[in-house]
């Protein structure tokens, strides 16, 4: 198997890269070991995290960086110690590409590798234990630890699978864990890439009713076409917080504004309801009264991605329930423009960069 | 049966009553119905809520108000429709005196009476017949028998009183969130609620109980109550870092808007929970969404419990020898007692003794 792939991709060199100034250039991936897999990338979803990282919004990014962590392609080189992947398999990798995997690590040993404290590597702008930097999927090839590489089910298109690897799992994991299913009334705040997956997965898991909560009614029609049962436009219905109070068992919030009406959202919860924040603001969450939680015995939590096993489970559900994400393919060569359009909120609802040099 | 007793008690007439200006006067209780019980009060605990209410701290109070909702005494009149209580029983009532109890109420029919939308507080509230509710700094109490619980033989009246509000308020979140063998619990605040949090956590056989307070003043007592560790946050440098990720569940009884919430959250392990029971008169300190997202942690709230929960807790306390640290004060000195309570002098719960009634 050829191992002389040229690792080249769209590199962010500084904060201005997010304005459409990434440069196509070579970079040095981690040294290949027998626990790694190399992927010839055909598709890569654009995630808001890509923008936050290009912009150093969450902290100083170690430039140069290659973003993109919704990667799908063909395994073209498989380390000898990797047993679940064969060369030629159609595979993907999401936002995490490394954890310690030691038996004495409570998190890794209990299947929540995404919470490993010992050694946790992001798919891009992160560092492996050997000190090498991790590079993402706006590129030709990806080289990552095989443990985090997932086989894509045959019945699932690569373009549909790619955004599930970060956007999808980030909402699927808390929906599943918090009991989304028959008998539950679920709310999804924000109808963007993550939010639209929230609606699709909440319905697929069997929730009785799904309500989309957005600022304006611009996305109402789309919400209903995705399968939502109700829609609340918080900037348009003056008394929404009172009108819909005590109506939802579980809310997944995908928005990331420090101005969001958090107390109003908490008011929507039924007794013992739960609000899970997955969108990460670049600032603190708005303040709220302790009473908002105390009186109804409610909880507010957070969630980030999921483990490889959860991702696998989610992909199988997607096949079983014929989930069709709303994606818009963009050629990889137009990545800079796609990033600008993503930043301007134009995606309906996920851009997937298509590396046209490589077959799907 | 002698029913010609008069209802008299300590009434707060305005916000200044909290400074030790309650006056002893007669008041008009609800008209007796066949679902009610009259209690000749012998003991009543002094709760932080009594202070907030006299002061109109959370919202304007409905003066004149008679506070006190950790009430113990003897049932002296029992309505014909009340089956759980007989005349002569030693009984108690806590912070809730009524709910709708209708079969079509999701909360009441699920044993969550304390979350009923028609929750009626034991004082500073109104029954459905519009009559006002009065609490236990008094000679007699009248209210629905459904919210009156029997005190088990193994507890003295002075010990049982604080359990009726403070006790259940910490016991519920401990029990509902899995406190028990294998778990490491943190209790923030070593006061009326906090000291009971320590006692109950030990009685539930938690692996480790950590008391968290501002200074070391209460360390000796906390250890005597059974705490395995003690953190003095004003005195131990970098405490959040040295004790990071050590606790599965934290119950926070403090109510200062200045509390170091972000640092408390650092103490939690992956998927840990922080349950707030103390209610600040202001918004909770703001915190970053990452605090919850990175570790999949949750912040929740809890208040009291249902009558069935309270009965269970009382039996548990009697069986496991949970002995609240009470200081008896004469009901005649209620004004001084509330001033001392506000000054933080209780070690760790004042119980007002109605000496005339207790002489039975």
Coordinates of N, CA and C in Angstrom, one line a residue, chain A residues 189 211-215 231-248 251 259-269 275:
Chain A
X189 N -33.4 24.5 20.5 CA -33.2 25.9 20.3 C -32.1 26.2 19.2
X211 N -40.4 20.7 19.3 CA -40.7 22.2 19.1 C -39.4 22.9 18.8
X212 N -39.4 23.7 17.7 CA -38.2 24.4 17.4 C -38.3 25.8 17.9
X213 N -37.3 26.3 18.6 CA -37.3 27.7 19.2 C -36.2 28.5 18.5
X214 N -36.6 29.6 17.8 CA -35.7 30.3 17.0 C -36.0 31.8 17.3
X215 N -35.2 32.7 16.7 CA -35.5 34.1 17.0 C -36.7 34.7 16.1
X231 N -43.4 25.5 16.5 CA -42.3 26.5 16.3 C -42.6 27.8 17.1
X232 N -41.6 28.2 17.8 CA -41.7 29.4 18.6 C -40.7 30.5 18.1
X233 N -41.2 31.6 17.7 CA -40.3 32.7 17.2 C -40.2 33.7 18.4
X234 N -39.1 33.7 19.1 CA -39.0 34.4 20.4 C -39.0 35.9 20.2
X235 N -38.5 36.4 19.0 CA -38.5 37.9 18.8 C -39.8 38.3 18.3
X236 N -40.7 37.4 18.0 CA -42.0 37.8 17.3 C -43.2 37.6 18.2
X237 N -43.1 36.6 19.2 CA -44.2 36.4 20.1 C -43.8 37.0 21.4
X238 N -44.4 38.1 21.7 CA -43.9 38.9 22.9 C -44.0 38.1 24.2
X239 N -45.1 37.3 24.4 CA -45.2 36.6 25.7 C -44.9 35.1 25.6
X240 N -44.0 34.8 24.7 CA -43.7 33.3 24.5 C -43.3 32.6 25.7
X241 N -42.6 33.3 26.6 CA -42.1 32.6 27.8 C -43.2 32.2 28.7
X242 N -44.3 33.0 28.8 CA -45.4 32.6 29.6 C -46.3 31.7 28.9
X243 N -46.5 31.9 27.6 CA -47.5 31.1 26.8 C -47.0 29.7 26.8
X244 N -45.7 29.4 26.6 CA -45.3 28.0 26.4 C -44.6 27.5 27.7
X245 N -44.8 28.2 28.8 CA -44.1 27.7 30.0 C -44.6 26.3 30.4
X246 N -43.7 25.5 31.0 CA -44.0 24.2 31.4 C -44.5 23.3 30.3
X247 N -43.9 23.3 29.2 CA -44.4 22.5 28.1 C -43.4 21.5 27.6
X248 N -42.1 21.5 28.0 CA -41.1 20.7 27.4 C -40.3 19.9 28.5
X251 N -34.8 20.1 26.6 CA -34.4 21.1 25.6 C -32.9 21.0 25.2
X259 N -26.4 36.6 24.8 CA -27.7 37.4 25.0 C -28.9 36.5 25.0
X260 N -28.7 35.2 24.9 CA -29.9 34.3 24.8 C -30.8 34.4 26.0
X261 N -32.1 34.4 25.8 CA -33.1 34.5 27.0 C -33.1 33.2 27.7
X262 N -32.0 32.9 28.5 CA -31.9 31.6 29.1 C -33.0 31.4 30.2
X263 N -33.4 32.4 30.9 CA -34.4 32.2 31.9 C -35.7 31.8 31.3
X264 N -36.0 32.5 30.2 CA -37.2 32.1 29.4 C -37.2 30.7 29.0
X265 N -36.0 30.3 28.4 CA -35.9 28.9 28.0 C -36.2 27.9 29.2
X266 N -35.5 28.2 30.3 CA -35.7 27.4 31.5 C -37.2 27.3 31.9
X267 N -37.9 28.4 31.7 CA -39.3 28.5 32.0 C -40.1 27.5 31.2
X268 N -39.6 27.1 30.0 CA -40.3 26.2 29.1 C -40.3 24.8 29.7
X269 N -39.4 24.5 30.6 CA -39.2 23.2 31.1 C -40.4 22.8 32.0
X275 N -32.3 21.0 30.5 CA -31.8 21.9 29.5 C -30.4 21.5 29.2

